[in-house]
mmCIF file of C-alpha atoms in Angstrom:
data_model
loop_
_atom_site.group_PDB
_atom_site.id
_atom_site.type_symbol
_atom_site.label_atom_id
_atom_site.label_comp_id
_atom_site.label_asym_id
_atom_site.label_seq_id
_atom_site.Cartn_x
_atom_site.Cartn_y
_atom_site.Cartn_z
ATOM 1 C CA MET A 1 63.787 96.478 87.833
ATOM 2 C CA LEU A 2 61.060 98.298 89.498
ATOM 3 C CA GLY A 3 57.700 96.214 89.901
ATOM 4 C CA VAL A 4 54.231 96.939 89.904
ATOM 5 C CA ILE A 5 51.457 94.405 91.042
ATOM 6 C CA GLY A 6 48.255 95.811 89.646
ATOM 7 C CA GLY A 7 44.536 94.928 89.832
ATOM 8 C CA SER A 8 41.663 95.719 87.654
ATOM 9 C CA GLY A 9 42.225 98.021 84.869
ATOM 10 C CA PHE A 10 45.962 97.908 84.898
ATOM 11 C CA TYR A 11 46.476 94.970 82.677
ATOM 12 C CA SER A 12 47.333 97.427 79.651
ATOM 13 C CA PHE A 13 49.865 99.403 81.594
ATOM 14 C CA PHE A 14 52.536 99.369 78.775
ATOM 15 C CA GLY A 15 52.558 99.909 74.977
ATOM 16 C CA PRO A 16 52.982 97.282 72.327
ATOM 17 C CA ASP A 17 56.698 97.123 72.670
ATOM 18 C CA ALA A 18 56.390 95.298 76.062
ATOM 19 C CA ARG A 19 57.421 91.716 76.306
ATOM 20 C CA ALA A 20 55.813 88.935 78.432
ATOM 21 C CA VAL A 21 57.815 86.713 80.646
ATOM 22 C CA ASN A 22 56.551 83.214 82.086
ATOM 23 C CA LEU A 23 58.011 81.959 85.225
ATOM 24 C CA ASP A 24 57.362 78.964 87.447
ATOM 25 C CA THR A 25 58.284 79.069 91.029
ATOM 26 C CA PRO A 26 58.654 76.526 94.063
ATOM 27 C CA TYR A 27 55.196 77.699 95.066
ATOM 28 C CA GLY A 28 53.626 77.232 91.639
ATOM 29 C CA ALA A 29 52.737 79.426 88.816
ATOM 30 C CA PRO A 30 52.058 83.293 89.463
ATOM 31 C CA SER A 31 48.919 84.888 88.594
ATOM 32 C CA GLY A 32 49.908 85.520 85.236
ATOM 33 C CA ALA A 33 52.754 86.133 82.794
ATOM 34 C CA ILE A 34 54.833 89.179 83.895
ATOM 35 C CA THR A 35 55.051 91.923 81.377
ATOM 36 C CA VAL A 36 58.146 93.787 81.200
ATOM 37 C CA GLY A 37 58.224 97.524 79.530
ATOM 38 C CA THR A 38 59.475 100.809 80.190
ATOM 39 C CA VAL A 39 58.145 103.811 82.139
ATOM 40 C CA GLY A 40 60.014 107.129 81.634
ATOM 41 C CA GLY A 41 62.970 105.153 80.343
ATOM 42 C CA HIS A 42 63.252 102.775 83.291
ATOM 43 C CA ASP A 43 62.461 98.893 83.183
ATOM 44 C CA VAL A 44 59.362 97.850 84.968
ATOM 45 C CA ALA A 45 57.803 94.524 85.558
ATOM 46 C CA PHE A 46 53.982 94.267 85.895
ATOM 47 C CA LEU A 47 52.275 91.493 87.318
ATOM 48 C CA PRO A 48 48.430 91.112 87.232
ATOM 49 C CA ARG A 49 47.359 90.430 90.821
ATOM 50 C CA HIS A 50 44.014 88.811 89.915
ATOM 51 C CA GLY A 51 45.129 87.191 86.662
ATOM 52 C CA ALA A 52 45.112 88.476 83.060
ATOM 53 C CA ASN A 53 41.357 87.820 83.020
ATOM 54 C CA HIS A 54 40.375 88.333 86.791
ATOM 55 C CA GLU A 55 40.300 84.713 87.479
ATOM 56 C CA PHE A 56 41.619 84.951 91.140
ATOM 57 C CA SER A 57 39.616 86.086 94.108
ATOM 58 C CA PRO A 58 41.416 87.991 96.947
ATOM 59 C CA HIS A 59 41.806 84.825 98.960
ATOM 60 C CA THR A 60 42.904 82.566 96.166
ATOM 61 C CA VAL A 61 45.669 85.014 94.578
ATOM 62 C CA PRO A 62 49.033 82.938 94.680
ATOM 63 C CA TYR A 63 50.805 85.572 96.703
ATOM 64 C CA ARG A 64 53.945 83.652 97.380
ATOM 65 C CA ALA A 65 54.291 82.703 93.845
ATOM 66 C CA ASN A 66 53.946 86.075 92.626
ATOM 67 C CA MET A 67 56.564 87.648 94.932
ATOM 68 C CA TRP A 68 58.983 84.796 94.254
ATOM 69 C CA ALA A 69 58.578 85.372 90.424
ATOM 70 C CA LEU A 70 59.062 89.028 90.925
ATOM 71 C CA ARG A 71 62.359 88.631 92.819
ATOM 72 C CA SER A 72 63.600 86.052 90.503
ATOM 73 C CA LEU A 73 63.250 88.406 87.764
ATOM 74 C CA GLY A 74 65.472 91.038 89.330
ATOM 75 C CA VAL A 75 62.585 93.097 90.902
ATOM 76 C CA ARG A 76 63.714 94.688 94.332
ATOM 77 C CA ARG A 77 61.164 97.532 94.728
ATOM 78 C CA ILE A 78 57.457 97.046 94.245
ATOM 79 C CA PHE A 79 54.332 99.362 94.090
ATOM 80 C CA GLY A 80 50.938 97.784 94.977
ATOM 81 C CA PRO A 81 48.188 99.912 93.480
ATOM 82 C CA CYS A 82 44.750 98.444 94.832
ATOM 83 C CA ALA A 83 41.093 99.383 95.085
ATOM 84 C CA VAL A 84 39.883 100.000 98.754
ATOM 85 C CA GLY A 85 36.914 101.173 100.643
ATOM 86 C CA SER A 86 36.959 104.253 102.834
ATOM 87 C CA LEU A 87 36.294 104.119 106.569
ATOM 88 C CA ASP A 88 36.696 107.939 106.795
ATOM 89 C CA PRO A 89 34.171 110.161 105.513
ATOM 90 C CA ALA A 90 36.665 112.715 104.521
ATOM 91 C CA LEU A 91 38.010 110.072 102.091
ATOM 92 C CA GLY A 92 35.637 110.029 99.266
ATOM 93 C CA PRO A 93 35.747 107.867 95.952
ATOM 94 C CA GLY A 94 38.458 109.119 93.843
ATOM 95 C CA SER A 95 40.866 109.849 96.741
ATOM 96 C CA MET A 96 44.553 108.592 96.431
ATOM 97 C CA VAL A 97 45.980 107.335 99.594
ATOM 98 C CA VAL A 98 49.341 105.925 100.678
ATOM 99 C CA PRO A 99 48.765 103.973 103.841
ATOM 100 C CA ASP A 100 51.519 103.813 106.306
ATOM 101 C CA GLN A 101 50.006 100.863 108.592
ATOM 102 C CA LEU A 102 48.250 97.514 107.785
ATOM 103 C CA VAL A 103 45.863 95.481 110.154
ATOM 104 C CA ASP A 104 45.687 91.751 109.038
ATOM 105 C CA ARG A 105 41.929 90.467 109.432
ATOM 106 C CA THR A 106 42.471 87.516 107.010
ATOM 107 C CA SER A 107 42.562 83.817 107.662
ATOM 108 C CA GLY A 108 44.189 80.709 106.315
ATOM 109 C CA ARG A 109 46.386 82.491 103.655
ATOM 110 C CA SER A 110 49.929 81.256 103.161
ATOM 111 C CA ASP A 111 51.779 84.342 104.424
ATOM 112 C CA THR A 112 55.338 83.128 104.715
ATOM 113 C CA PHE A 113 58.225 81.547 103.057
ATOM 114 C CA PHE A 114 59.689 80.457 106.405
ATOM 115 C CA ASP A 115 57.781 77.233 107.180
ATOM 116 C CA SER A 116 61.054 76.064 108.971
ATOM 117 C CA GLY A 117 64.318 77.591 110.416
ATOM 118 C CA GLY A 118 62.629 79.747 113.067
ATOM 119 C CA ILE A 119 62.937 82.961 111.093
ATOM 120 C CA HIS A 120 61.004 86.242 112.508
ATOM 121 C CA VAL A 121 60.734 89.150 110.368
ATOM 122 C CA GLY A 122 60.292 92.802 111.725
ATOM 123 C CA PHE A 123 56.939 94.190 110.398
ATOM 124 C CA ALA A 124 56.307 97.192 112.757
ATOM 125 C CA ASP A 125 56.271 99.447 109.935
ATOM 126 C CA PRO A 126 54.915 97.432 106.932
ATOM 127 C CA TYR A 127 55.640 99.725 103.894
ATOM 128 C CA CYS A 128 58.774 101.131 102.634
ATOM 129 C CA PRO A 129 59.611 104.664 103.580
ATOM 130 C CA SER A 130 61.440 105.620 100.349
ATOM 131 C CA LEU A 131 58.757 104.261 98.079
ATOM 132 C CA ARG A 132 56.139 105.938 100.101
ATOM 133 C CA ALA A 133 57.920 109.206 99.716
ATOM 134 C CA ALA A 134 58.031 108.661 96.121
ATOM 135 C CA VAL A 135 54.352 108.822 96.021
ATOM 136 C CA THR A 136 53.434 111.280 98.674
ATOM 137 C CA ALA A 137 55.725 113.767 97.109
ATOM 138 C CA LEU A 138 53.163 113.972 94.063
ATOM 139 C CA PRO A 139 50.306 116.544 94.485
ATOM 140 C CA GLY A 140 46.851 115.471 95.717
ATOM 141 C CA VAL A 141 48.097 112.273 97.408
ATOM 142 C CA VAL A 142 46.759 111.815 100.994
ATOM 143 C CA ASP A 143 49.573 110.544 103.103
ATOM 144 C CA GLY A 144 49.007 107.973 105.859
ATOM 145 C CA GLY A 145 46.231 105.898 107.227
ATOM 146 C CA ALA A 146 45.844 102.157 108.609
ATOM 147 C CA MET A 147 44.498 99.891 105.905
ATOM 148 C CA VAL A 148 42.639 96.771 107.429
ATOM 149 C CA VAL A 149 42.682 93.757 105.047
ATOM 150 C CA ILE A 150 39.780 91.672 105.146
ATOM 151 C CA GLN A 151 39.498 87.895 104.079
ATOM 152 C CA GLY A 152 36.976 88.631 101.288
ATOM 153 C CA PRO A 153 35.523 87.858 98.786
ATOM 154 C CA ARG A 154 32.439 89.208 100.492
ATOM 155 C CA PHE A 155 32.334 93.029 101.680
ATOM 156 C CA SER A 156 32.110 93.906 105.368
ATOM 157 C CA THR A 157 29.006 93.904 107.202
ATOM 158 C CA ARG A 158 27.770 97.317 108.470
ATOM 159 C CA ALA A 159 28.769 96.340 112.120
ATOM 160 C CA GLU A 160 32.181 95.390 110.757
ATOM 161 C CA SER A 161 33.001 98.417 109.005
ATOM 162 C CA GLN A 162 31.644 100.352 112.063
ATOM 163 C CA TRP A 163 33.997 98.545 114.317
ATOM 164 C CA PHE A 164 36.921 99.236 111.920
ATOM 165 C CA ALA A 165 36.121 102.820 111.747
ATOM 166 C CA ASN A 166 35.793 103.216 115.412
ATOM 167 C CA GLN A 167 39.381 101.691 115.794
ATOM 168 C CA GLY A 168 40.716 104.600 113.729
ATOM 169 C CA PHE A 169 41.417 102.440 110.478
ATOM 170 C CA ARG A 170 40.917 104.630 107.350
ATOM 171 C CA LEU A 171 40.876 102.004 104.667
ATOM 172 C CA VAL A 172 39.668 98.489 103.933
ATOM 173 C CA ASN A 173 41.064 96.184 101.336
ATOM 174 C CA MET A 174 41.183 92.436 100.450
ATOM 175 C CA THR A 175 44.837 91.930 98.852
ATOM 176 C CA GLY A 176 47.193 94.131 100.974
ATOM 177 C CA TYR A 177 48.052 91.061 103.021
ATOM 178 C CA PRO A 178 50.184 88.818 102.676
ATOM 179 C CA GLU A 179 51.607 90.817 99.679
ATOM 180 C CA ALA A 180 53.382 93.216 101.848
ATOM 181 C CA VAL A 181 55.000 90.571 104.521
ATOM 182 C CA LEU A 182 55.976 88.456 101.700
ATOM 183 C CA ALA A 183 57.813 91.288 100.088
ATOM 184 C CA ARG A 184 59.501 92.020 103.427
ATOM 185 C CA GLU A 185 60.675 88.423 103.803
ATOM 186 C CA LEU A 186 62.180 88.432 100.195
ATOM 187 C CA GLU A 187 63.883 91.716 101.198
ATOM 188 C CA MET A 188 62.122 93.728 98.455
ATOM 189 C CA CYS A 189 60.826 97.225 99.145
ATOM 190 C CA TYR A 190 56.906 97.609 98.997
ATOM 191 C CA ALA A 191 54.394 100.405 98.969
ATOM 192 C CA ALA A 192 50.722 100.169 98.575
ATOM 193 C CA ILE A 193 48.907 102.954 96.451
ATOM 194 C CA ALA A 194 45.153 103.054 97.219
ATOM 195 C CA LEU A 195 42.374 104.363 95.160
ATOM 196 C CA VAL A 196 39.224 104.869 97.252
ATOM 197 C CA THR A 197 36.215 103.371 95.147
ATOM 198 C CA ASP A 198 33.530 103.438 97.867
ATOM 199 C CA VAL A 199 32.669 104.344 101.283
ATOM 200 C CA ASP A 200 32.249 101.271 103.395
ATOM 201 C CA ALA A 201 28.722 99.967 104.439
ATOM 202 C CA GLY A 202 28.804 101.092 108.191
ATOM 203 C CA VAL A 203 30.416 104.642 107.510
ATOM 204 C CA GLU A 204 27.364 106.001 105.958
ATOM 205 C CA THR A 205 23.689 105.095 105.357
ATOM 206 C CA GLY A 206 22.641 103.351 102.127
ATOM 207 C CA GLN A 207 22.681 100.201 100.599
ATOM 208 C CA GLY A 208 26.001 99.060 101.214
ATOM 209 C CA VAL A 209 28.903 98.220 98.844
ATOM 210 C CA LYS A 210 28.217 96.559 95.535
ATOM 211 C CA ALA A 211 30.774 95.096 93.296
ATOM 212 C CA VAL A 212 29.488 96.756 90.120
ATOM 213 C CA ASP A 213 29.801 100.100 91.742
ATOM 214 C CA VAL A 214 33.433 99.585 92.808
ATOM 215 C CA PHE A 215 34.540 98.499 89.371
ATOM 216 C CA ALA A 216 32.556 101.428 87.744
ATOM 217 C CA GLU A 217 34.289 103.947 90.194
ATOM 218 C CA PHE A 218 37.814 102.272 89.580
ATOM 219 C CA GLU A 219 37.184 102.470 85.835
ATOM 220 C CA ARG A 220 36.189 106.357 86.190
ATOM 221 C CA ASN A 221 39.458 107.104 88.004
ATOM 222 C CA LEU A 222 41.827 104.828 86.016
ATOM 223 C CA VAL A 223 43.414 107.406 84.032
ATOM 224 C CA PRO A 224 44.629 109.573 86.580
ATOM 225 C CA PHE A 225 45.594 106.552 88.909
ATOM 226 C CA LYS A 226 47.695 105.114 86.181
ATOM 227 C CA GLN A 227 49.311 108.690 85.617
ATOM 228 C CA LEU A 228 50.023 108.661 89.468
ATOM 229 C CA VAL A 229 51.684 105.211 89.477
ATOM 230 C CA ARG A 230 53.838 106.361 86.486
ATOM 231 C CA GLU A 231 54.877 109.298 88.128
ATOM 232 C CA ALA A 232 55.735 107.480 91.352
ATOM 233 C CA LEU A 233 58.008 104.960 89.433
ATOM 234 C CA GLU A 234 59.948 107.981 87.819
ATOM 235 C CA ASN A 235 60.349 109.361 91.354
ATOM 236 C CA ALA A 236 61.436 105.942 92.755
ATOM 237 C CA ALA A 237 63.973 105.215 89.882
ATOM 238 C CA GLY A 238 65.718 108.544 90.562
ATOM 239 C CA THR A 239 66.313 107.775 94.367
ATOM 240 C CA SER A 240 67.973 104.604 95.173
ATOM 241 C CA GLY A 241 68.752 102.717 92.034
ATOM 242 C CA VAL A 242 67.877 99.026 92.131
ATOM 243 C CA THR A 243 68.896 98.135 95.710
ATOM 244 C CA THR A 244 66.503 97.371 98.602
ATOM 245 C CA CYS A 245 66.850 100.053 101.223
ATOM 246 C CA GLU A 246 67.962 99.377 104.722
ATOM 247 C CA HIS A 247 64.432 99.380 106.366
ATOM 248 C CA CYS A 248 63.268 96.391 104.040
ATOM 249 C CA ARG A 249 66.246 94.322 104.783
ATOM 250 C CA PRO A 250 65.355 92.234 107.899
ATOM 251 C CA HIS A 251 67.847 89.455 107.483
ATOM 252 C CA ASP A 252 71.000 91.326 107.962
ATOM 253 C CA GLY A 253 73.270 89.020 110.075
ATOM 254 C CA VAL A 254 70.622 86.013 110.015
ATOM 255 C CA THR A 255 71.314 82.826 108.322
ATOM 256 C CA LEU A 256 68.353 81.834 106.377
ATOM 257 C CA PRO A 257 67.102 78.224 105.712
ATOM 258 C CA PHE A 258 67.292 78.800 101.977
ATOM 259 C CA GLU A 259 68.910 81.422 99.478
ATOM 260 C CA LEU A 260 66.779 84.199 98.321
ATOM 261 C CA PRO A 261 66.226 84.026 94.547
#
């Protein structure tokens, strides 16, 4: 099964024939029930990142439970569509970007399953190349860029966003970490698909970022963004079956302190 972890607006990704699956994990309950349906004849599992009623802020999302639940259900490849701010004036609202790098600026989040055992996971290239290719092959998609993940729930100050932009980062987001590294630890392919909803506070003059404007911009672009994700799922389903690619299997030859679900 392919997986999608979606944010606002993705909660009705399937039709009425979909079924809900409730799972528990050693890390508590996931954000919500996992909905299993079909896209282009392929089974797809959808999990609402922020909960069915958007009850989880970015820093309170149960990331470990979410990833564990998807793996337990048989998911091995995941797309993570998300809303982002732009740090590059060339990427205006409505741009759809597939980042190739991640910068973690969060704090205090549970970001590993390996609290014992001395396990180290390679993460130099945080996103699955085969899943990225399934999206970047589609028309109108911007390929590449570093996404800096901030703690939230507040937006960046003007000085912070200027700092990030000066470092060459192109996108800013609140949920991309630890989602990506937890997928890698569980040997699941993962790629983010970013929809630009705003230009960040320090990149241009103005009032800065407001949540109401972010949600409104996401809603305006929701139909084409959903279609992009559906087409990416169809591309991915036709490439490598249900297996995790070699790039996303960091534990080959390593004895783990527990068995992967």
